mmCIF file of C-alpha atoms in Angstrom:
data_model
loop_
_atom_site.group_PDB
_atom_site.id
_atom_site.type_symbol
_atom_site.label_atom_id
_atom_site.label_comp_id
_atom_site.label_asym_id
_atom_site.label_seq_id
_atom_site.Cartn_x
_atom_site.Cartn_y
_atom_site.Cartn_z
ATOM 1 C CA MET S 404 20.890 11.673 16.991
ATOM 2 C CA SER S 405 17.274 12.464 16.147
ATOM 3 C CA THR S 406 18.373 14.600 13.182
ATOM 4 C CA GLU S 407 20.170 11.669 11.539
ATOM 5 C CA LYS S 408 18.558 9.280 9.103
ATOM 6 C CA ILE S 409 18.747 5.582 9.925
ATOM 7 C CA TYR S 410 21.163 3.389 7.946
ATOM 8 C CA PHE S 411 21.503 -0.398 7.890
ATOM 9 C CA ASP S 412 24.571 -0.193 10.153
ATOM 10 C CA ASN S 413 22.549 1.608 12.875
ATOM 11 C CA ILE S 414 19.744 -0.891 13.299
ATOM 12 C CA GLN S 415 19.624 -3.796 15.747
ATOM 13 C CA ILE S 416 16.999 -6.516 16.006
ATOM 14 C CA GLY S 417 14.508 -5.434 18.664
ATOM 15 C CA ASP S 418 15.039 -1.696 18.184
ATOM 16 C CA GLU S 419 11.824 0.309 18.469
ATOM 17 C CA TYR S 420 11.125 3.585 16.720
ATOM 18 C CA GLN S 421 8.433 6.172 17.368
ATOM 19 C CA HIS S 422 8.226 7.928 14.010
ATOM 20 C CA ASN S 423 7.948 11.668 14.478
ATOM 21 C CA LEU S 424 5.577 12.810 11.775
ATOM 22 C CA GLY S 425 1.795 12.572 11.994
ATOM 23 C CA ARG S 426 -0.746 12.933 9.197
ATOM 24 C CA THR S 427 -4.353 14.093 9.524
ATOM 25 C CA VAL S 428 -6.608 12.502 6.920
ATOM 26 C CA THR S 429 -9.065 14.794 5.133
ATOM 27 C CA GLN S 430 -12.238 14.093 3.144
ATOM 28 C CA THR S 431 -10.370 15.185 -0.002
ATOM 29 C CA ASP S 432 -7.631 12.588 0.607
ATOM 30 C CA GLU S 433 -10.314 9.931 1.026
ATOM 31 C CA ALA S 434 -12.356 10.715 -2.079
ATOM 32 C CA TRP S 435 -9.406 11.484 -4.392
ATOM 33 C CA PHE S 436 -7.405 8.451 -3.371
ATOM 34 C CA THR S 437 -10.368 6.115 -3.791
ATOM 35 C CA LEU S 438 -11.363 7.492 -7.175
ATOM 36 C CA LEU S 439 -7.805 7.791 -8.533
ATOM 37 C CA THR S 440 -7.278 4.104 -7.803
ATOM 38 C CA THR S 441 -10.545 3.309 -9.660
ATOM 39 C CA SER S 442 -12.227 1.896 -6.535
ATOM 40 C CA THR S 443 -16.030 1.914 -6.614
ATOM 41 C CA ASN S 444 -16.643 1.319 -2.903
ATOM 42 C CA GLN S 445 -19.158 4.027 -2.013
ATOM 43 C CA LEU S 446 -18.188 3.903 1.647
ATOM 44 C CA HIS S 447 -15.333 6.224 0.682
ATOM 45 C CA PHE S 448 -17.021 8.855 -1.503
ATOM 46 C CA ASN S 449 -20.811 8.742 -0.931
ATOM 47 C CA SER S 450 -21.797 10.178 2.460
ATOM 48 C CA ASP S 451 -25.471 9.200 1.932
ATOM 49 C CA TYR S 452 -24.399 5.552 1.544
ATOM 50 C CA ALA S 453 -21.889 5.774 4.408
ATOM 51 C CA LEU S 454 -24.641 7.035 6.761
ATOM 52 C CA LYS S 455 -26.530 3.739 6.287
ATOM 53 C CA THR S 456 -23.531 1.559 7.249
ATOM 54 C CA GLU S 457 -22.517 0.473 10.772
ATOM 55 C CA PHE S 458 -19.942 3.311 10.853
ATOM 56 C CA LYS S 459 -22.489 6.035 9.962
ATOM 57 C CA THR S 460 -19.651 7.868 8.188
ATOM 58 C CA SER S 461 -16.871 7.268 5.651
ATOM 59 C CA ALA S 462 -14.179 4.851 6.835
ATOM 60 C CA VAL S 463 -10.824 5.707 5.273
ATOM 61 C CA ASN S 464 -9.581 3.512 2.442
ATOM 62 C CA ALA S 465 -7.172 0.927 3.952
ATOM 63 C CA PRO S 466 -4.570 1.103 1.140
ATOM 64 C CA PHE S 467 -4.378 4.847 1.797
ATOM 65 C CA SER S 468 -3.638 4.269 5.509
ATOM 66 C CA LEU S 469 -1.011 1.729 4.465
ATOM 67 C CA ALA S 470 0.629 4.164 2.052
ATOM 68 C CA LEU S 471 0.647 6.922 4.688
ATOM 69 C CA LEU S 472 2.154 4.672 7.324
ATOM 70 C CA THR S 473 4.829 3.387 4.939
ATOM 71 C CA GLY S 474 5.708 7.005 4.155
ATOM 72 C CA LEU S 475 5.866 7.899 7.866
ATOM 73 C CA VAL S 476 8.272 4.980 8.440
ATOM 74 C CA LEU S 477 10.487 5.623 5.416
ATOM 75 C CA ASN S 478 10.809 9.286 6.326
ATOM 76 C CA ASP S 479 13.137 8.304 9.178
ATOM 77 C CA PHE S 480 15.340 6.008 7.097
ATOM 78 C CA ALA S 481 18.103 6.962 4.633
ATOM 79 C CA GLU S 482 16.712 8.554 1.458
ATOM 80 C CA ALA S 483 17.837 5.668 -0.742
ATOM 81 C CA THR S 484 15.799 3.101 1.261
ATOM 82 C CA ILE S 485 13.531 1.016 -0.978
ATOM 83 C CA HIS S 486 10.446 -0.933 0.005
ATOM 84 C CA LEU S 487 10.569 -4.532 -1.307
ATOM 85 C CA ARG S 488 7.408 -6.390 -0.222
ATOM 86 C CA TRP S 489 4.878 -6.918 2.561
ATOM 87 C CA LYS S 490 4.474 -10.282 4.258
ATOM 88 C CA LYS S 491 1.244 -9.438 6.029
ATOM 89 C CA ILE S 492 -0.966 -6.377 6.401
ATOM 90 C CA ARG S 493 -3.850 -6.430 8.879
ATOM 91 C CA ALA S 494 -6.664 -3.864 9.165
ATOM 92 C CA ILE S 495 -7.645 -3.661 12.865
ATOM 93 C CA ASN S 496 -10.049 -0.733 13.347
ATOM 94 C CA PRO S 497 -11.479 1.708 10.820
ATOM 95 C CA LEU S 498 -9.853 5.098 10.480
ATOM 96 C CA PHE S 499 -12.175 8.092 10.097
ATOM 97 C CA VAL S 500 -11.732 11.428 8.331
ATOM 98 C CA GLY S 501 -10.272 14.037 10.688
ATOM 99 C CA GLU S 502 -8.220 11.540 12.688
ATOM 100 C CA THR S 503 -4.409 11.764 12.727
ATOM 101 C CA LEU S 504 -2.158 8.779 12.038
ATOM 102 C CA TYR S 505 1.172 8.056 13.746
ATOM 103 C CA ALA S 506 3.516 5.080 13.247
ATOM 104 C CA THR S 507 5.722 2.987 15.535
ATOM 105 C CA SER S 508 8.091 0.297 14.255
ATOM 106 C CA THR S 509 10.127 -2.624 15.568
ATOM 107 C CA ILE S 510 13.081 -4.212 13.757
ATOM 108 C CA ILE S 511 12.228 -7.924 13.490
ATOM 109 C CA ASP S 512 15.145 -9.162 11.391
ATOM 110 C CA LYS S 513 18.163 -7.842 9.495
ATOM 111 C CA ARG S 514 20.085 -9.695 6.809
ATOM 112 C CA ASP S 515 23.381 -8.586 5.326
ATOM 113 C CA CYS S 516 23.083 -10.782 2.214
ATOM 114 C CA ASP S 517 26.019 -9.146 0.465
ATOM 115 C CA PRO S 518 28.717 -7.978 2.937
ATOM 116 C CA ILE S 519 30.580 -5.973 0.277
ATOM 117 C CA GLY S 520 27.353 -4.583 -1.231
ATOM 118 C CA ASN S 521 25.753 -1.219 -0.594
ATOM 119 C CA SER S 522 22.628 -2.248 1.321
ATOM 120 C CA GLY S 523 21.063 -4.838 3.577
ATOM 121 C CA ILE S 524 17.535 -6.125 4.027
ATOM 122 C CA ALA S 525 15.496 -5.472 7.163
ATOM 123 C CA GLU S 526 12.112 -6.830 8.199
ATOM 124 C CA ILE S 527 10.174 -4.182 10.091
ATOM 125 C CA PHE S 528 6.877 -4.516 11.970
ATOM 126 C CA THR S 529 4.899 -1.269 11.936
ATOM 127 C CA THR S 530 1.739 -0.283 13.808
ATOM 128 C CA GLY S 531 -0.384 2.705 12.836
ATOM 129 C CA ARG S 532 -2.331 4.389 15.641
ATOM 130 C CA THR S 533 -4.473 7.498 15.804
ATOM 131 C CA ASP S 534 -3.858 10.425 18.146
ATOM 132 C CA SER S 535 -6.240 8.692 20.591
ATOM 133 C CA GLN S 536 -4.144 5.469 20.461
ATOM 134 C CA LYS S 537 -6.696 3.506 18.414
ATOM 135 C CA LYS S 538 -4.840 0.802 16.446
ATOM 136 C CA VAL S 539 -5.704 1.083 12.771
ATOM 137 C CA LEU S 540 -3.284 -1.067 10.779
ATOM 138 C CA GLU S 541 -0.270 -3.284 11.399
ATOM 139 C CA PHE S 542 2.088 -4.802 8.847
ATOM 140 C CA TYR S 543 5.382 -6.631 8.288
ATOM 141 C CA GLY S 544 7.456 -5.064 5.506
ATOM 142 C CA HIS S 545 10.836 -5.847 3.944
ATOM 143 C CA TYR S 546 13.064 -2.903 3.050
ATOM 144 C CA LEU S 547 16.441 -2.540 1.326
ATOM 145 C CA ILE S 548 18.364 -0.065 3.502
ATOM 146 C CA PRO S 549 21.698 1.470 2.440
ATOM 147 C CA LYS S 550 24.846 1.083 4.526
ATOM 148 C CA ARG S 551 26.323 4.348 5.741
ATOM 149 C CA ILE S 552 29.970 3.606 4.886
ATOM 150 C CA LYS S 553 29.097 2.350 1.399
ATOM 151 C CA GLN S 554 26.760 5.321 0.889
ATOM 152 C CA GLU S 555 29.584 7.714 1.787
ATOM 153 C CA ASP S 556 31.979 5.941 -0.615
ATOM 154 C CA LEU S 557 29.362 6.143 -3.363
ATOM 155 C CA CYS S 558 28.810 9.846 -2.734
ATOM 156 C CA ILE S 559 32.533 10.544 -3.093
ATOM 157 C CA LYS S 560 32.744 8.402 -6.242
ATOM 158 C CA ASN S 561 29.660 10.014 -7.854
ATOM 159 C CA LYS S 562 30.567 13.491 -6.622
ATOM 160 C CA VAL S 563 27.283 14.025 -4.815
ATOM 161 C CA GLY S 564 26.421 15.367 -1.386
ATOM 162 C CA PRO S 565 25.437 13.280 1.667
ATOM 163 C CA ASP S 566 21.836 13.017 0.509
ATOM 164 C CA GLY S 567 23.089 10.975 -2.461
ATOM 165 C CA ILE S 568 21.531 13.427 -4.914
ATOM 166 C CA THR S 569 22.917 16.985 -4.758
ATOM 167 C CA LYS S 570 25.776 17.289 -7.239
ATOM 168 C CA ILE S 571 29.096 18.661 -6.043
ATOM 169 C CA LEU S 572 30.601 20.740 -8.848
ATOM 170 C CA MET L 1186 -40.992 0.221 -19.893
ATOM 171 C CA HIS L 1187 -39.266 -1.388 -16.890
ATOM 172 C CA LYS L 1188 -36.844 0.389 -14.613
ATOM 173 C CA LYS L 1189 -33.636 -1.616 -14.474
ATOM 174 C CA GLN L 1190 -30.995 -1.512 -11.815
ATOM 175 C CA GLY L 1191 -27.335 -0.800 -12.529
ATOM 176 C CA TRP L 1192 -24.340 -2.856 -11.327
ATOM 177 C CA THR L 1193 -24.695 -3.318 -7.553
ATOM 178 C CA GLY L 1194 -21.441 -5.165 -6.958
ATOM 179 C CA ARG L 1195 -21.247 -8.731 -5.716
ATOM 180 C CA TYR L 1196 -22.581 -9.982 -2.396
ATOM 181 C CA TYR L 1197 -21.345 -12.956 -0.339
ATOM 182 C CA GLU L 1198 -23.734 -15.393 -2.067
ATOM 183 C CA ASP L 1199 -22.367 -14.471 -5.514
ATOM 184 C CA PHE L 1200 -18.779 -15.635 -4.931
ATOM 185 C CA ILE L 1201 -18.088 -19.116 -6.334
ATOM 186 C CA ILE L 1202 -14.797 -20.795 -5.413
ATOM 187 C CA GLY L 1203 -12.570 -21.084 -8.469
ATOM 188 C CA ASP L 1204 -14.187 -18.213 -10.376
ATOM 189 C CA VAL L 1205 -11.797 -15.743 -12.017
ATOM 190 C CA TYR L 1206 -12.786 -12.109 -12.550
ATOM 191 C CA LYS L 1207 -10.973 -10.189 -15.279
ATOM 192 C CA HIS L 1208 -11.373 -6.636 -14.023
ATOM 193 C CA PRO L 1209 -12.779 -4.287 -16.666
ATOM 194 C CA LEU L 1210 -10.439 -1.282 -16.540
ATOM 195 C CA GLY L 1211 -6.869 -0.707 -17.672
ATOM 196 C CA ARG L 1212 -4.916 2.208 -16.222
ATOM 197 C CA THR L 1213 -1.897 3.960 -17.723
ATOM 198 C CA ILE L 1214 0.475 5.249 -15.042
ATOM 199 C CA ILE L 1215 1.462 8.877 -15.591
ATOM 200 C CA VAL L 1216 4.218 10.947 -13.974
ATOM 201 C CA ALA L 1217 1.685 12.847 -11.866
ATOM 202 C CA ASP L 1218 0.387 9.614 -10.287
ATOM 203 C CA ASN L 1219 3.832 8.667 -9.021
ATOM 204 C CA THR L 1220 4.899 12.151 -7.926
ATOM 205 C CA TRP L 1221 1.605 13.296 -6.415
ATOM 206 C CA PHE L 1222 0.861 10.038 -4.643
ATOM 207 C CA SER L 1223 4.365 9.667 -3.214
ATOM 208 C CA ASN L 1224 4.504 13.199 -1.905
ATOM 209 C CA ILE L 1225 1.074 13.301 -0.267
ATOM 210 C CA THR L 1226 1.865 10.047 1.513
ATOM 211 C CA LEU L 1227 5.164 11.509 2.765
ATOM 212 C CA ASN L 1228 7.215 9.015 0.739
ATOM 213 C CA GLN L 1229 9.957 11.338 -0.432
ATOM 214 C CA ASN L 1230 12.294 8.801 -2.041
ATOM 215 C CA SER L 1231 13.746 10.603 -5.047
ATOM 216 C CA LEU L 1232 13.346 7.491 -7.189
ATOM 217 C CA TYR L 1233 9.675 8.361 -7.600
ATOM 218 C CA HIS L 1234 9.775 12.048 -8.398
ATOM 219 C CA ASN L 1235 13.294 12.835 -9.658
ATOM 220 C CA LYS L 1236 13.826 11.349 -13.133
ATOM 221 C CA GLU L 1237 17.544 12.183 -13.180
ATOM 222 C CA TYR L 1238 18.074 10.322 -9.911
ATOM 223 C CA ALA L 1239 16.097 7.297 -11.128
ATOM 224 C CA LEU L 1240 18.233 7.121 -14.276
ATOM 225 C CA SER L 1241 21.415 7.403 -12.196
ATOM 226 C CA GLN L 1242 20.299 4.373 -10.166
ATOM 227 C CA GLY L 1243 20.023 2.258 -13.314
ATOM 228 C CA PHE L 1244 16.269 2.464 -13.970
ATOM 229 C CA PRO L 1245 15.132 3.223 -17.559
ATOM 230 C CA GLU L 1246 12.263 5.345 -16.163
ATOM 231 C CA PRO L 1247 11.156 6.291 -12.645
ATOM 232 C CA PRO L 1248 9.828 3.126 -10.997
ATOM 233 C CA VAL L 1249 6.292 3.330 -9.620
ATOM 234 C CA ASN L 1250 5.766 3.570 -5.841
ATOM 235 C CA HIS L 1251 4.823 0.118 -4.462
ATOM 236 C CA CYS L 1252 2.097 1.572 -2.257
ATOM 237 C CA PHE L 1253 0.462 3.087 -5.328
ATOM 238 C CA ILE L 1254 0.690 -0.181 -7.269
ATOM 239 C CA LEU L 1255 -0.997 -2.084 -4.436
ATOM 240 C CA ALA L 1256 -3.657 0.596 -4.018
ATOM 241 C CA LEU L 1257 -4.347 0.750 -7.757
ATOM 242 C CA ILE L 1258 -4.578 -3.011 -8.364
ATOM 243 C CA ASN L 1259 -6.679 -3.345 -5.197
ATOM 244 C CA GLY L 1260 -8.901 -0.488 -6.392
ATOM 245 C CA MET L 1261 -9.281 -2.020 -9.853
ATOM 246 C CA SER L 1262 -10.574 -5.230 -8.258
ATOM 247 C CA VAL L 1263 -13.154 -3.522 -6.011
ATOM 248 C CA THR L 1264 -15.950 -3.370 -8.582
ATOM 249 C CA ASP L 1265 -15.846 -7.185 -8.874
ATOM 250 C CA THR L 1266 -15.045 -8.017 -5.231
ATOM 251 C CA SER L 1267 -15.194 -5.754 -2.170
ATOM 252 C CA GLN L 1268 -17.616 -3.069 -3.386
ATOM 253 C CA ASN L 1269 -20.059 -4.205 -0.671
ATOM 254 C CA GLY L 1270 -17.449 -4.903 1.966
ATOM 255 C CA MET L 1271 -14.084 -4.064 3.477
ATOM 256 C CA VAL L 1272 -10.645 -5.564 3.421
ATOM 257 C CA LEU L 1273 -9.482 -7.424 6.558
ATOM 258 C CA GLU L 1274 -5.952 -8.400 5.617
ATOM 259 C CA TRP L 1275 -3.466 -8.891 2.804
ATOM 260 C CA THR L 1276 -0.772 -11.608 2.837
ATOM 261 C CA ASP L 1277 2.216 -12.373 0.594
ATOM 262 C CA VAL L 1278 2.210 -9.051 -1.231
ATOM 263 C CA GLU L 1279 4.981 -9.586 -3.810
ATOM 264 C CA PHE L 1280 6.259 -7.422 -6.658
ATOM 265 C CA PRO L 1281 7.814 -9.916 -9.133
ATOM 266 C CA ASN L 1282 8.817 -7.289 -11.718
ATOM 267 C CA GLN L 1283 9.281 -3.529 -11.687
ATOM 268 C CA LEU L 1284 6.520 -1.276 -13.025
ATOM 269 C CA PHE L 1285 7.541 1.995 -14.682
ATOM 270 C CA VAL L 1286 5.776 5.272 -15.416
ATOM 271 C CA GLY L 1287 4.113 5.108 -18.840
ATOM 272 C CA GLU L 1288 3.083 1.437 -18.626
ATOM 273 C CA THR L 1289 -0.561 0.309 -18.553
ATOM 274 C CA VAL L 1290 -1.800 -2.121 -15.901
ATOM 275 C CA TYR L 1291 -4.634 -4.653 -15.805
ATOM 276 C CA ALA L 1292 -5.739 -7.041 -13.046
ATOM 277 C CA GLU L 1293 -7.604 -10.270 -12.411
ATOM 278 C CA THR L 1294 -8.754 -12.035 -9.242
ATOM 279 C CA LYS L 1295 -9.501 -15.659 -8.351
ATOM 280 C CA VAL L 1296 -11.871 -16.715 -5.547
ATOM 281 C CA ILE L 1297 -9.951 -19.062 -3.213
ATOM 282 C CA SER L 1298 -12.333 -19.772 -0.308
ATOM 283 C CA LYS L 1299 -15.277 -18.407 1.676
ATOM 284 C CA ARG L 1300 -16.753 -18.904 5.141
ATOM 285 C CA GLU L 1301 -19.650 -17.785 7.304
ATOM 286 C CA LEU L 1302 -19.238 -15.873 10.560
ATOM 287 C CA ASN L 1303 -21.198 -16.780 13.706
ATOM 288 C CA SER L 1304 -20.636 -13.336 15.167
ATOM 289 C CA ARG L 1305 -21.837 -11.518 12.039
ATOM 290 C CA PRO L 1306 -24.733 -13.382 10.368
ATOM 291 C CA ARG L 1307 -25.288 -10.652 7.745
ATOM 292 C CA GLN L 1308 -21.689 -10.917 6.453
ATOM 293 C CA GLY L 1309 -19.111 -13.535 5.454
ATOM 294 C CA ILE L 1310 -15.401 -13.711 4.687
ATOM 295 C CA VAL L 1311 -14.086 -14.360 1.183
ATOM 296 C CA SER L 1312 -10.440 -15.060 0.371
ATOM 297 C CA LEU L 1313 -9.168 -13.893 -3.017
ATOM 298 C CA LYS L 1314 -5.916 -13.990 -4.962
ATOM 299 C CA THR L 1315 -5.213 -11.035 -7.248
ATOM 300 C CA ARG L 1316 -2.618 -10.531 -9.995
ATOM 301 C CA GLY L 1317 -1.619 -7.245 -11.593
ATOM 302 C CA PHE L 1318 0.147 -7.218 -14.962
ATOM 303 C CA THR L 1319 1.073 -4.859 -17.770
ATOM 304 C CA ALA L 1320 -0.423 -4.810 -21.267
ATOM 305 C CA ASP L 1321 2.364 -7.111 -22.522
ATOM 306 C CA GLY L 1322 1.845 -9.654 -19.743
ATOM 307 C CA LYS L 1323 4.623 -8.633 -17.300
ATOM 308 C CA LEU L 1324 3.531 -9.681 -13.793
ATOM 309 C CA ILE L 1325 3.995 -6.746 -11.427
ATOM 310 C CA LEU L 1326 2.030 -7.678 -8.305
ATOM 311 C CA THR L 1327 0.464 -10.703 -6.626
ATOM 312 C CA PHE L 1328 -1.360 -10.795 -3.296
ATOM 313 C CA THR L 1329 -3.896 -12.753 -1.305
ATOM 314 C CA ARG L 1330 -6.655 -10.768 0.412
ATOM 315 C CA ALA L 1331 -9.411 -11.583 2.905
ATOM 316 C CA ILE L 1332 -12.505 -9.369 2.693
ATOM 317 C CA LEU L 1333 -15.581 -8.988 4.929
ATOM 318 C CA ILE L 1334 -18.501 -8.898 2.505
ATOM 319 C CA ASN L 1335 -22.191 -8.196 3.052
ATOM 320 C CA LYS L 1336 -24.878 -10.761 2.258
ATOM 321 C CA ARG L 1337 -27.649 -9.839 -0.139
ATOM 322 C CA MET L 1338 -30.375 -10.913 2.310
#
């Protein structure tokens, strides 16, 4: 079942997932991400400044870790899954360039607000850890996850393949 | 002739509860932002990088990746807030309206509270509420953030 994406029908409250992909953060990621989001915190792009801080090196931009972790989580869910909001995001330990991030998630709540609709809402608690098990970030997110049966109906109706995108001629 | 210092960013002592900072920069979102950002953060939802798919889902344009919106608005506020510090946590991160590629965003932040730390006498915690909005006033993001900020000392 590890080759199947997760749909709303598959999830149960309490389910835990170890997301498969990992992502090593590079100095380029750090500097580009910081500067592209117009942040002026030198900790991320000035190694001379970073050397004088308690970390003695650049600590990775927290929104970047968050974005990576959200991507690692969503990679395992159905392609049409949409992120809605975050209730809480907590930075625990700094992440450093060269470290690799992995994500684990727990289903906290699921709500089928519209039983005849195409998707349901799930609240998922995710923890990001490095390869050496250092906790970096944890957050509660709400996601709109498609239902498998409805997705299949939609694919037939729209004449597209199982990924919801590829057109069937 | 006197040598003058440039903008150093704010320190803990500079934050006054109730102050509102209108952040200086505006940023127009381009296709490359959405596509590049989504793909390097492994977020492969076609909404962000396949215009045809986005249109088929009822959007007038590809919607912008939420992680990018948070990162951008957060980044825009750094010069006025956490330039000399780090973020500790965000709460109640809400996206009241959709942001689309091609729109221009601005941001402003209000200082909510501040407190000293016994364990870290050279730093303090400041709580801030930030709003991101488009050029025509559409609210696209609100969040509360706690930052650990250095003292001038």
